[in-house]
XYZ file of C-alpha atoms in Angstrom:
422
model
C 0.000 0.000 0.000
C 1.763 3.390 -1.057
C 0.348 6.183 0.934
C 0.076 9.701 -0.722
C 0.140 12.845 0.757
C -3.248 13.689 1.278
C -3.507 10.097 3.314
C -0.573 11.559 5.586
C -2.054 14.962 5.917
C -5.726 12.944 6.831
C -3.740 11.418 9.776
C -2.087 14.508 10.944
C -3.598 16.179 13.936
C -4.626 19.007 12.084
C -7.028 17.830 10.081
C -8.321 15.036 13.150
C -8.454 17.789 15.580
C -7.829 21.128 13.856
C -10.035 21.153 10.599
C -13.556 22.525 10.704
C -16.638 24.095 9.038
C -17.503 27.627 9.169
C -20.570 26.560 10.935
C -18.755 24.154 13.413
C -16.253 26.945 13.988
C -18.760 29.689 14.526
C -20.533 27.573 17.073
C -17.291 26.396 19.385
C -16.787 30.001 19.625
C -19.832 31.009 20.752
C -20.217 27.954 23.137
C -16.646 29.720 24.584
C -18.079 33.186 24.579
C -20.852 31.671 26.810
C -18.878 29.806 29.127
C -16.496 32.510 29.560
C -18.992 35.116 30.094
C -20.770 33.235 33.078
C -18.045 32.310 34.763
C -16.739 36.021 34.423
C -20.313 37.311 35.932
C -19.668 35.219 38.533
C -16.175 35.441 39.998
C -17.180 39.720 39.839
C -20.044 39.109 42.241
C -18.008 36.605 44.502
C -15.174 39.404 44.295
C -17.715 41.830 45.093
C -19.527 39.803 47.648
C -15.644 39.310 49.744
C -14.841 43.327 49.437
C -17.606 43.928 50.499
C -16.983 41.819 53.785
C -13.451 43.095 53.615
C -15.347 46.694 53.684
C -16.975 45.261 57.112
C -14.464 43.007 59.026
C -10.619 44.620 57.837
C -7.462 42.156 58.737
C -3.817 42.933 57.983
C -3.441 39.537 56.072
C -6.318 40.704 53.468
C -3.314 42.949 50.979
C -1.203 40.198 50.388
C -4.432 37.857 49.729
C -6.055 40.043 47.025
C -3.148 40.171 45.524
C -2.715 36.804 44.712
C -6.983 36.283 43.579
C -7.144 39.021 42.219
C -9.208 40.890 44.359
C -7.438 44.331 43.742
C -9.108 43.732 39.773
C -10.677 47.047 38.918
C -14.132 45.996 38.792
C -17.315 47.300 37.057
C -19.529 49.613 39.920
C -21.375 47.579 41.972
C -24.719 48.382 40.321
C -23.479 47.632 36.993
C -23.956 44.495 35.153
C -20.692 43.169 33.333
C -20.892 43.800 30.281
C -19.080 41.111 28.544
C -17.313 40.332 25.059
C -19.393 39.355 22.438
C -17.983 36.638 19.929
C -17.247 38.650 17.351
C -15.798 41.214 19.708
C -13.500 38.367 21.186
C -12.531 37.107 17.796
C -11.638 40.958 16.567
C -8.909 41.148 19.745
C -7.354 37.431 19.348
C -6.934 38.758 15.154
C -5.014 41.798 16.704
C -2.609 40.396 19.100
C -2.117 37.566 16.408
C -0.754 40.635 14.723
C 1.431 41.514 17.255
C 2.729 38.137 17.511
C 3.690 38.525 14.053
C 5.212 42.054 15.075
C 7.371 39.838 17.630
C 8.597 37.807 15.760
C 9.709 40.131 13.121
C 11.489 41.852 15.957
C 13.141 39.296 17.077
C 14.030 37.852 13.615
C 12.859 34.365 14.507
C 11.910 32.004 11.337
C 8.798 32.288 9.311
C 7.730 28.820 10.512
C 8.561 29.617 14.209
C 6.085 32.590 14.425
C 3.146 30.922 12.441
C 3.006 28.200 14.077
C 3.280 30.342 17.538
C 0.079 32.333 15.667
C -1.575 28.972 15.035
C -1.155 27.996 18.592
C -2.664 31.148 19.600
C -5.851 31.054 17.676
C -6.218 27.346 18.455
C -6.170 28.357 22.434
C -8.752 31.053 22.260
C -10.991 28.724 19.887
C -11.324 26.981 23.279
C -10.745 29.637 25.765
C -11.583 33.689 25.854
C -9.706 36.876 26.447
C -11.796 37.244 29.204
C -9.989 34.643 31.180
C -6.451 34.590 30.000
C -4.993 38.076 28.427
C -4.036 37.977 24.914
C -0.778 39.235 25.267
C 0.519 37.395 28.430
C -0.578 34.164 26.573
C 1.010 35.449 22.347
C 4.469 36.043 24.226
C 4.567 32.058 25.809
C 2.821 30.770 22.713
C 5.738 32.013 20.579
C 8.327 30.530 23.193
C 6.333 27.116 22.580
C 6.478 27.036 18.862
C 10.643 27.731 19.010
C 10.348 24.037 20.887
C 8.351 22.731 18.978
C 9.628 24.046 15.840
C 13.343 22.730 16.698
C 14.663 26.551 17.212
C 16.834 27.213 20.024
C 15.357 29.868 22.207
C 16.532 29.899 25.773
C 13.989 31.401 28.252
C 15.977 33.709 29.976
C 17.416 35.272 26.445
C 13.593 35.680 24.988
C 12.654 37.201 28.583
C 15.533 39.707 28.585
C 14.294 40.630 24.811
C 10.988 41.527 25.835
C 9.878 44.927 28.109
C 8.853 43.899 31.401
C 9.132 39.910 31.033
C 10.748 37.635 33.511
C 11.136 34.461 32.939
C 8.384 33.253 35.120
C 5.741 35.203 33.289
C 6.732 33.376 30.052
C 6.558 29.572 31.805
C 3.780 30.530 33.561
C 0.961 29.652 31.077
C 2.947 26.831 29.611
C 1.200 23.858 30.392
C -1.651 25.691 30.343
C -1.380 26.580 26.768
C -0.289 23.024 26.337
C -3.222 21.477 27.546
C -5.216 23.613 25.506
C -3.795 22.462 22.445
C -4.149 18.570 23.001
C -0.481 18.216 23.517
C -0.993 18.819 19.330
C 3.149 20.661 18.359
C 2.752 20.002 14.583
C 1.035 22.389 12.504
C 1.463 22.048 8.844
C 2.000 25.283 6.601
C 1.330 25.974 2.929
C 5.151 27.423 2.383
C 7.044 24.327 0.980
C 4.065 23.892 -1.053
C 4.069 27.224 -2.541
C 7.900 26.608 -2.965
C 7.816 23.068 -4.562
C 4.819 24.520 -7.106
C 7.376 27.887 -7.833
C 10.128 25.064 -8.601
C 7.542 23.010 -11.096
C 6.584 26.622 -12.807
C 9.853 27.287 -13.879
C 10.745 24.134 -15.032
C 8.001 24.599 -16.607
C 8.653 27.819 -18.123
C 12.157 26.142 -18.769
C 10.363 23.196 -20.984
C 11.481 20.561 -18.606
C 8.703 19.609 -16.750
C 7.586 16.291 -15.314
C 3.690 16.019 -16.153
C 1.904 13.339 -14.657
C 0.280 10.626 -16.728
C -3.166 11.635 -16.609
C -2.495 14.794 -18.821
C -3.623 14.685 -22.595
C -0.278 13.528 -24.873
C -0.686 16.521 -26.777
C 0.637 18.667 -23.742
C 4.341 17.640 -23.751
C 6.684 19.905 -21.574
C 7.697 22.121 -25.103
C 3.574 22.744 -25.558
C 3.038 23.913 -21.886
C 6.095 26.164 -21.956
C 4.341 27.704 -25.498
C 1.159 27.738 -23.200
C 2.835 29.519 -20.770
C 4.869 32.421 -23.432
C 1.635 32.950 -24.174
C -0.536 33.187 -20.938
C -2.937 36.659 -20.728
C -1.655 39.417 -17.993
C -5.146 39.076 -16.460
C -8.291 36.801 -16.654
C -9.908 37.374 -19.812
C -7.501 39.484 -21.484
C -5.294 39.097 -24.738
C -2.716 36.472 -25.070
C 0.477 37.919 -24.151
C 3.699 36.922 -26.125
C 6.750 37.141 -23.764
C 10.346 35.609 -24.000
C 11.111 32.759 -21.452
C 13.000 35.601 -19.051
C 9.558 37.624 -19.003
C 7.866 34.847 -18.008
C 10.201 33.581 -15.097
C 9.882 36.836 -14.131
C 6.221 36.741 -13.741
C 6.817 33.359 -12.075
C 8.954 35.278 -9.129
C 6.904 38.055 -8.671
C 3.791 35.628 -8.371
C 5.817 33.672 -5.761
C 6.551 37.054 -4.097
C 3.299 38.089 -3.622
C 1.554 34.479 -3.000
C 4.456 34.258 -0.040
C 3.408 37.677 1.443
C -0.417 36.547 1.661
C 0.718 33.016 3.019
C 3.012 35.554 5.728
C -0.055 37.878 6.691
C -3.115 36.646 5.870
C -3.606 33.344 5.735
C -2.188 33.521 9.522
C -4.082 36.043 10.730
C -7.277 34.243 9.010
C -9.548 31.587 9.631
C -7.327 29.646 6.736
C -5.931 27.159 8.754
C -9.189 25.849 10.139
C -10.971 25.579 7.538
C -9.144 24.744 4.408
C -5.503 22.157 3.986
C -2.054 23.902 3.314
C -2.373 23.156 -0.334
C -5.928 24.690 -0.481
C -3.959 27.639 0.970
C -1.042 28.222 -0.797
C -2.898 27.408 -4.491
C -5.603 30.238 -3.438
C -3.010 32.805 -2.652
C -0.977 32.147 -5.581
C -4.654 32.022 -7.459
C -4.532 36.064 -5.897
C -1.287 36.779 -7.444
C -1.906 35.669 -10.855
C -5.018 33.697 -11.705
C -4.040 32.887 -15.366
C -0.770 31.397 -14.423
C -2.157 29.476 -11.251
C -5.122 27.839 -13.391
C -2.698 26.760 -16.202
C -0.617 25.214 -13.643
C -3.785 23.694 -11.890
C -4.879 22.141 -15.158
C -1.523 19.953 -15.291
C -2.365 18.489 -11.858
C -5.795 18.209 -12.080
C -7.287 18.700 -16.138
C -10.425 20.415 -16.690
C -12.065 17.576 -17.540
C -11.773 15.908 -14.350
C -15.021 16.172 -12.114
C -12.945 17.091 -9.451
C -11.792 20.006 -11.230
C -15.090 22.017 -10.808
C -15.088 21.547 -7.270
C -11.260 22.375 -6.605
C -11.586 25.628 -8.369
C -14.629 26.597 -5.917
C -12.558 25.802 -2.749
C -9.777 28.079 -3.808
C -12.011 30.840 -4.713
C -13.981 30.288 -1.346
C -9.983 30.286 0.029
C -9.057 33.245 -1.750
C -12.108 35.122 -1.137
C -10.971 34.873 2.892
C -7.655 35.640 2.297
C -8.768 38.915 0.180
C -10.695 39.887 2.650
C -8.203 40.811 5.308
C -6.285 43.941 5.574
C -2.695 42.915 4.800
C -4.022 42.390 1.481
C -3.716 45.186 -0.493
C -5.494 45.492 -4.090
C -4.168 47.955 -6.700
C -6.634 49.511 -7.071
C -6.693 50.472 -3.510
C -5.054 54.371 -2.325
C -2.175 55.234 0.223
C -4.915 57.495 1.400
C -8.141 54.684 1.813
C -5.717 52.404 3.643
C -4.653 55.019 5.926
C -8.618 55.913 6.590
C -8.824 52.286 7.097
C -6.008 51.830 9.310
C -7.094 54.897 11.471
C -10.395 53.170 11.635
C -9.744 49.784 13.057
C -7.358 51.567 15.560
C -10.354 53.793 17.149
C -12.505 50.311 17.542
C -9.454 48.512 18.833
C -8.754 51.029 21.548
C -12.397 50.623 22.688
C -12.763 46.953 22.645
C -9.101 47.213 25.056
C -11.156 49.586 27.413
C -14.247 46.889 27.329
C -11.899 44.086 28.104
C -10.116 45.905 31.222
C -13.658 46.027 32.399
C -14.829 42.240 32.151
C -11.493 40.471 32.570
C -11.737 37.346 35.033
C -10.533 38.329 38.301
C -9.101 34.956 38.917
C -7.197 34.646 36.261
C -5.297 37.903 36.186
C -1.928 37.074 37.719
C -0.733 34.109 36.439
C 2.697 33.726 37.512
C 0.668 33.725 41.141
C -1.750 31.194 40.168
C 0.844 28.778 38.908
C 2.975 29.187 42.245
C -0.142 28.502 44.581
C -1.347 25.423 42.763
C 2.552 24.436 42.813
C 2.548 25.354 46.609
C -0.979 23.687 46.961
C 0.163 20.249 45.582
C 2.365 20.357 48.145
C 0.652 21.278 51.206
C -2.767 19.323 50.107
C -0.610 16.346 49.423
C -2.262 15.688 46.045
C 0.478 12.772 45.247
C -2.056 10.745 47.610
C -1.145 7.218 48.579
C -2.854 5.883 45.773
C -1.075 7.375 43.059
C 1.803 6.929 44.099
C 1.068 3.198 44.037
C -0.324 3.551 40.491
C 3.168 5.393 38.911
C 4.977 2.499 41.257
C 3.420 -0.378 39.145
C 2.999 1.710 36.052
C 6.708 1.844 36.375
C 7.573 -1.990 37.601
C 5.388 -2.808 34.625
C 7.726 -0.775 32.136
C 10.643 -2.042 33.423
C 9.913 -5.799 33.145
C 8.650 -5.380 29.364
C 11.690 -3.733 29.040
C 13.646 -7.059 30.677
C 11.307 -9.262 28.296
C 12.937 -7.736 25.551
C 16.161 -6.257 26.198
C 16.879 -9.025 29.144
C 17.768 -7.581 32.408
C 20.079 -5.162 33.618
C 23.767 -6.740 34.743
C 23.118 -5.847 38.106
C 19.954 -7.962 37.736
C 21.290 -10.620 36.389
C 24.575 -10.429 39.617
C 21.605 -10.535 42.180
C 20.056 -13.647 40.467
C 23.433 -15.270 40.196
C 24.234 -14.537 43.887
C 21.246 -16.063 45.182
């Protein structure tokens, strides 16, 4: 049995655990929203309920308390309902600070692959969790920290703390496992880059008149036809056939790479993309943005026009595209300096208020959480949560390992001495 790629990809964790519909993906975020928003309402009143006891019965011990629950949380006046996120609010702030992630990892001049994937790791946490509970920006700095693990890039914690304003070390471990536990214990995420590379390496061979084609493509295609195919592709859908020399045309090959790789840099991170459609959905759509006639011509050697499947394909990317378009970072020609700074100035104004709105309904338990992670650390121990019983489970869990281990290896030599001996 020779598996292709789309059977690996099927079997990744992204698609088993990652991969949605719009409608599936609408409603886990609203389900969050919910959750979030109740238990929000109520750690307020229980944080009003104990100041105002606090108000009534003062003790010297109550300072250093509040500080660690979060009891010194500017809170909403006591005749005010909380007025909470909404979903669409919530996903408008975790699209920002994705931004910023990308910001940080510009700044620090970490790889490409090292700051997506600490972006994907951020939108897959606040599919499940809300801004409410954890902030954004506490959580995008340790997310990043995770995905130089997990992406095999040397980062040591101390180094990435002393790069960042007002970052210790602890705040950056802090929501670690947390973040981990969130995700499934899921490190891989697949990007669309090598695929957009590996297709920019078939175009110009190509272009060249050396490529491969794959069986199923009519005989009257051979690699010096396509290349003709190619000299002669239209600038834009619908328009004349273009005659350009084989330099013109690699050319036009680059500068579609360039701009497909900028999309797959901005956009299709700081999208929806990676939920809903595969990495080669992705990367085809974006270079289907940079130049359509090129991308379909290329399309039509993997997949001809005559294939049913071909219909269907070409409505995916467009639905791809459409979502990738329809961010900011993308920027149309036909678009002015001056309607993208109007824009700009725009998003700004609502982003400064939804920042206000969050101050304001933030979980007061969940504010500090380089203190919560040292009293559930401090808790284990003094509550004795290793109970008896556990410890007897690791103990055979362990014996257990080690004699399926002697099954096959054979015991260790100091094993074998004891038996010898007795």
């Amino acid at each position: 049995m020779k598996l292709t790629e789309d059977d690996i990809y099927r079997r990744s964790t992204q698609y088993l655990h990652w991969s949605f519909t719009a409608a599936q993906l609408a409603a886990q975020r609203l389900k969050t929203n919910i959750q979030a928003a109740e238990r929000v309402k109520a750690a307020v009143a229980r944080q009003r309920a104990a100041r105002a006891l606090k108000t009534e019965t003062p003790n010297a011990s109550g300072s250093e308390n509040a500080s660690q629950n979060g009891a010194n949380t500017p809170l909403p006046p006591p005749d005010r309902e909380v007025d909470c996120l909404t979903m669409a609010e919530e996903k408008r702030l975790v699209d920002n600070f994705c931004e910023k992630a990308l910001e940080l990892g510009d700044f620090l001049k970490l790889p490409i692959e090292v700051t997506a994937t600490g972006v994907q790791f951020m939108r897959r946490f606040y599919l499940l969790n809300s801004p409410m509970t954890y902030e954004p920006n506490q959580i995008s700095r340790t997310a990043i920290f995770i995905a130089s693990k997990a992406e095999g890039h040397h980062l040591p914690v101390a180094h990435y703390a002393a790069s960042l304003p007002k970052t210790k070390p602890e705040d950056i471990l802090a929501p670690e496992y947390l973040i981990t536990q969130a995700l499934r214990f899921h490190y891989e995420v697949r990007h669309p880059f090598r695929g957009l590379k590996g297709g920019h390496l078939e175009m110009m061979a190509m272009a060249a008149g050396k490529a491969t084609l794959p069986p199923n493509i009519p005989q009257d295609r051979d690699p010096r036809a396509l290349q003709q195919a190619m000299l002669e592709l239209p600038r834009r859908p619908g328009g004349p056939a273009s005659a350009m020399s084989e330099k013109e045309l690699e050319k036009r090959i680059t500068e579609a790479y360039g701009f497909a790789s900028h999309i797959l840099k901005n956009a299709a991170l700081l999208t929806d993309a990676y939920f809903l459609y595969t990495p080669s959905h992705i990367w085809l759509s974006a270079h289907l943005l940079a130049d359509e006639p090129l991308t379909l011509l290329y399309l039509s050697t993997k997949c001809p026009p005559s294939n049913p499947m071909h219909a269907k394909l070409l409505t995916t990317l467009r639905s791809c595209a459409a979502l990738l378009s329809s961010h900011h970072s993308f920027h149309p020609a036909s678009q002015t300096e001056e309607e993208k700074a109007a824009r700009d100035k725009k998003d700004q104004v609502e982003l400064k208020a939804l920042m206000k709105k969050l101050r304001l309904c933030r979980d007061p338990d969940k504010t500090n959480l380089v203190k919560l992670n040292q009293a559930q650390k401090r808790d284990a121990v003094e509550n004795g949560e290793l109970e008896e019983n556990k410890r007897k489970k690791r103990k055979i869990a362990r014996e257990q390992y080690e004699k399926e281990a002697d099954d096959f290896f054979g015991p260790s030599l100091s094993k074998k001495e004891n038996e010898n001996a007795s």
